mmCIF file of N, CA and C in Angstrom:
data_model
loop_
_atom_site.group_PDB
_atom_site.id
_atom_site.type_symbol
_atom_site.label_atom_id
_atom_site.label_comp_id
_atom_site.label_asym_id
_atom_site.label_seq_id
_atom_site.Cartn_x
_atom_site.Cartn_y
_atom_site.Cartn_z
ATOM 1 N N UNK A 19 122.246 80.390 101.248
ATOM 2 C CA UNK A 19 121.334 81.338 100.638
ATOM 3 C C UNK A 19 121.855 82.750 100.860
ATOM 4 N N UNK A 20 122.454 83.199 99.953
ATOM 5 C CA UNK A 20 122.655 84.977 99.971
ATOM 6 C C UNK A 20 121.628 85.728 100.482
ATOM 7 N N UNK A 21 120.511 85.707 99.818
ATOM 8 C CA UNK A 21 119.944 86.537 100.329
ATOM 9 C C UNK A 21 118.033 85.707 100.704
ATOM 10 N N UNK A 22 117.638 86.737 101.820
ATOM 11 C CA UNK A 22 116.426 86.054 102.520
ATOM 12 C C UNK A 22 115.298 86.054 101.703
ATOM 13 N N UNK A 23 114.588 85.202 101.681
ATOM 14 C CA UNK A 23 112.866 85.262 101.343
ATOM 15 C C UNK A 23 112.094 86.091 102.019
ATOM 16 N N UNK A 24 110.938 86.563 101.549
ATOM 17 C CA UNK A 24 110.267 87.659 103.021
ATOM 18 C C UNK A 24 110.072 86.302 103.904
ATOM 19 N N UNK A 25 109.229 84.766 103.610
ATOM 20 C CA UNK A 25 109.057 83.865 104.142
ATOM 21 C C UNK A 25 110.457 83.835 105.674
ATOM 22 N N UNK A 26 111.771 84.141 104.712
ATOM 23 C CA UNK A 26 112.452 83.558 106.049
ATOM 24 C C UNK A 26 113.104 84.517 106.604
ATOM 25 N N UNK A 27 112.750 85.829 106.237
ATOM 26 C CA UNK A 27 113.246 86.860 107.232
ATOM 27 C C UNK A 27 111.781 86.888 108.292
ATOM 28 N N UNK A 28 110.412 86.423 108.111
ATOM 29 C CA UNK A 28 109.636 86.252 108.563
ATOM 30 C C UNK A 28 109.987 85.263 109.788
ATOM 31 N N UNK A 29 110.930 84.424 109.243
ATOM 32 C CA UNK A 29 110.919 82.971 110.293
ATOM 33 C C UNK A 29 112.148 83.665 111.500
ATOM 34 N N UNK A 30 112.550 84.219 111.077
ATOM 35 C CA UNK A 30 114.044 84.541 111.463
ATOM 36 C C UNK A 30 113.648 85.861 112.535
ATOM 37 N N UNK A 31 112.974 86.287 112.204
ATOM 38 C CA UNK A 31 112.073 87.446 113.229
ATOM 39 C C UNK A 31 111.403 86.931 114.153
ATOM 40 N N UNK A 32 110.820 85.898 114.188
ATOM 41 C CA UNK A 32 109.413 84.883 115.059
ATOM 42 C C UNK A 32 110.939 84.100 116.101
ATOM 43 N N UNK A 33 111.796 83.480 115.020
ATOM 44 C CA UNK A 33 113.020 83.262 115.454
ATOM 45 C C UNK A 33 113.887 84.318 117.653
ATOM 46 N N UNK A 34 113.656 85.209 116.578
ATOM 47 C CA UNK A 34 114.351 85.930 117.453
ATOM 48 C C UNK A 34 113.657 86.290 118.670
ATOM 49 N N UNK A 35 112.329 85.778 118.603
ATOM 50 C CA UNK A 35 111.121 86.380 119.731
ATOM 51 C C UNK A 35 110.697 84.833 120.184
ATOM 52 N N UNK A 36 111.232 83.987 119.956
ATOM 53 C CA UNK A 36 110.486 82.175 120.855
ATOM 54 C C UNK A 36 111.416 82.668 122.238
ATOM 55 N N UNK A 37 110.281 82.014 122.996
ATOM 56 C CA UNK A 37 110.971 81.862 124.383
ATOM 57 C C UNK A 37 111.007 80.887 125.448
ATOM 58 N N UNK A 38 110.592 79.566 124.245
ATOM 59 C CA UNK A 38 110.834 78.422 124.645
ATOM 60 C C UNK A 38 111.858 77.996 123.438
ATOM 61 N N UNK A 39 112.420 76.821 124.572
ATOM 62 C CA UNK A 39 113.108 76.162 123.326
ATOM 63 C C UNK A 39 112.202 74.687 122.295
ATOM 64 N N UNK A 40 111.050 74.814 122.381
ATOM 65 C CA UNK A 40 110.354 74.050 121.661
ATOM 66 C C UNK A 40 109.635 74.964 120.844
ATOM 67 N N UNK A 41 110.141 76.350 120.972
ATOM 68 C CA UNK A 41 109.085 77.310 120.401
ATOM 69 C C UNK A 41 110.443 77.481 118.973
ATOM 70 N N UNK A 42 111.876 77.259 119.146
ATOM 71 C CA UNK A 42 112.400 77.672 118.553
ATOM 72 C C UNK A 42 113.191 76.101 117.314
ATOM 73 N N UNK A 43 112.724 75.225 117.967
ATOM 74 C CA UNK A 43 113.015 73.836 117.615
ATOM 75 C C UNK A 43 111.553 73.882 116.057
ATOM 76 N N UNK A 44 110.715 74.362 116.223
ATOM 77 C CA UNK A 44 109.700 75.042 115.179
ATOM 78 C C UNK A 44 109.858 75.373 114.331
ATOM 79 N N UNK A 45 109.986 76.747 114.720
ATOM 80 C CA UNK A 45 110.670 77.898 113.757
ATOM 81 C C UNK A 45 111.670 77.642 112.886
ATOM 82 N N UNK A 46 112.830 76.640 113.263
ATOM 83 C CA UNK A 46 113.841 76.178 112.748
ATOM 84 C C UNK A 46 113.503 74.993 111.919
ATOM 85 N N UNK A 47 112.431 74.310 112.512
ATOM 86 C CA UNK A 47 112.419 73.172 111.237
ATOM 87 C C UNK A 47 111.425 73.677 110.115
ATOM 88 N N UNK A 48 110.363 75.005 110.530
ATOM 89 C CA UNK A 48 109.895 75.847 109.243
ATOM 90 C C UNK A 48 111.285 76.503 108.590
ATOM 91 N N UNK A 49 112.160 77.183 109.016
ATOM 92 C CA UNK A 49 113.248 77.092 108.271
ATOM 93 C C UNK A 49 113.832 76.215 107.623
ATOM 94 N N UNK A 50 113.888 75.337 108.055
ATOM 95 C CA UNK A 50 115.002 74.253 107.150
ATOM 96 C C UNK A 50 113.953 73.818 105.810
ATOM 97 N N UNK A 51 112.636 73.742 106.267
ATOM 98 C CA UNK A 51 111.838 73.298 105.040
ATOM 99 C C UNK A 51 111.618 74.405 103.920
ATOM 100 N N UNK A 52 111.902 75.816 104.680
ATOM 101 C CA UNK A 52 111.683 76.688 103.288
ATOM 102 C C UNK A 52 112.829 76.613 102.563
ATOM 103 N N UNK A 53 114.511 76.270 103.200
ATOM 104 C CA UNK A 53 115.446 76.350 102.626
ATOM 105 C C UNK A 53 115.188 75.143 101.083
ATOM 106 N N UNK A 54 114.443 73.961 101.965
ATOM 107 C CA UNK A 54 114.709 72.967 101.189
ATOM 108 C C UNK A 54 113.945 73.186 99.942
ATOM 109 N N UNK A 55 112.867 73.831 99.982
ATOM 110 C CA UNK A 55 111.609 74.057 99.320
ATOM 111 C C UNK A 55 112.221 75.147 97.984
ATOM 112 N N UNK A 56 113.445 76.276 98.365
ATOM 113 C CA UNK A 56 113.743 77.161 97.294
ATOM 114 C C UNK A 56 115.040 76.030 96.508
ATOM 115 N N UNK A 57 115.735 75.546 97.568
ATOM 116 C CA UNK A 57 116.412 74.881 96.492
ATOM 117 C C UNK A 57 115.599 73.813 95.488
ATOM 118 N N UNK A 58 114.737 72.998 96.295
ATOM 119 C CA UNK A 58 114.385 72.340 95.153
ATOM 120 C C UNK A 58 113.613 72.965 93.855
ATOM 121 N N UNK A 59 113.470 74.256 94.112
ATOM 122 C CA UNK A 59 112.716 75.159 93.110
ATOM 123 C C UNK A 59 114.169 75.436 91.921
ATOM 124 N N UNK A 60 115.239 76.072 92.732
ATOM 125 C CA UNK A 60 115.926 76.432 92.024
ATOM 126 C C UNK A 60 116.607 75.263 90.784
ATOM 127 N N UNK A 61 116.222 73.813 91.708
ATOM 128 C CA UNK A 61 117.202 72.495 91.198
ATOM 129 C C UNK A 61 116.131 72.247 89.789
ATOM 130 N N UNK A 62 114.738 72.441 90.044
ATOM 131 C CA UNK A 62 114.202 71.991 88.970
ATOM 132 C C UNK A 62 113.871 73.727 87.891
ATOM 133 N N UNK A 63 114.221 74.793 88.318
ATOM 134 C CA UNK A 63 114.727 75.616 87.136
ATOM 135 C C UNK A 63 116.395 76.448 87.034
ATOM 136 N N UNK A 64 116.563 75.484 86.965
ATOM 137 C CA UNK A 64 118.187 76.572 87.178
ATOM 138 C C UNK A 64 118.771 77.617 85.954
ATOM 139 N N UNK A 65 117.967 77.206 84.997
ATOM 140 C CA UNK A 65 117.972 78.304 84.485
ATOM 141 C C UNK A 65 117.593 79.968 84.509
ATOM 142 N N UNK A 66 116.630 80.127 85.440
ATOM 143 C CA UNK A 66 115.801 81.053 85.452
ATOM 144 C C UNK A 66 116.787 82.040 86.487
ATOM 145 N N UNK A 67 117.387 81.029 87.403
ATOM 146 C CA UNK A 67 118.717 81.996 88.358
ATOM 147 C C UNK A 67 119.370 82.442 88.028
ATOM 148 N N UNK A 68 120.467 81.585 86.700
ATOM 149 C CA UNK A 68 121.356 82.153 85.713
ATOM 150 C C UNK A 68 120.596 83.396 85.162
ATOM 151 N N UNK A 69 119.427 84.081 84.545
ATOM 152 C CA UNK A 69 119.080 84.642 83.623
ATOM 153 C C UNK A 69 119.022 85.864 84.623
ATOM 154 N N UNK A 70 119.038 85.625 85.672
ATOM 155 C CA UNK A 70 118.398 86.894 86.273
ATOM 156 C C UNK A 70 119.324 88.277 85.792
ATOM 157 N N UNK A 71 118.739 89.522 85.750
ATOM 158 C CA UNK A 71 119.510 90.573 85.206
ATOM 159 C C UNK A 71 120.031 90.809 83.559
ATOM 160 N N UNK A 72 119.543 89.738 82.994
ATOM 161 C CA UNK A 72 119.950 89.422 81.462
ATOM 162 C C UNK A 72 119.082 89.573 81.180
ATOM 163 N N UNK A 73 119.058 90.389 79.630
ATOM 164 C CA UNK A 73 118.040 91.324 78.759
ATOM 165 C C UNK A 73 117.690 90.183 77.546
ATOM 166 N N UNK A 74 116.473 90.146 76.971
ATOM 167 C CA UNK A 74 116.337 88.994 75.580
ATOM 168 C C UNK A 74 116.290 90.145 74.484
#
């Protein structure tokens, strides 16, 4: 992912402040599910990524 979601610069901040390691075993699997969650967004429009910045 180039660039962050507010969602996972959100996670990635909470990230940087766990101070357990079950606090960060969390955070990381809410990460991995938002990752999974934009790709499968992107997989079922992939058009709409291509278009970005393109005028009709």
């Amino acid at each position: 992912m180039a660039s962050y979601s507010r969602t996972m610069d959100f996670l990635h901040q909470k990230l940087l402040q766990a101070r357990t390691k079950d606090q960060e075993d969390k955070i990381v699997n809410w990460m991995l599910a938002e990752a999974q969650l934009k790709q499968a967004a992107e997989k079922n429009n992939p058009k709409s990524s291509l278009d970005t910045g393109k005028t009709k």
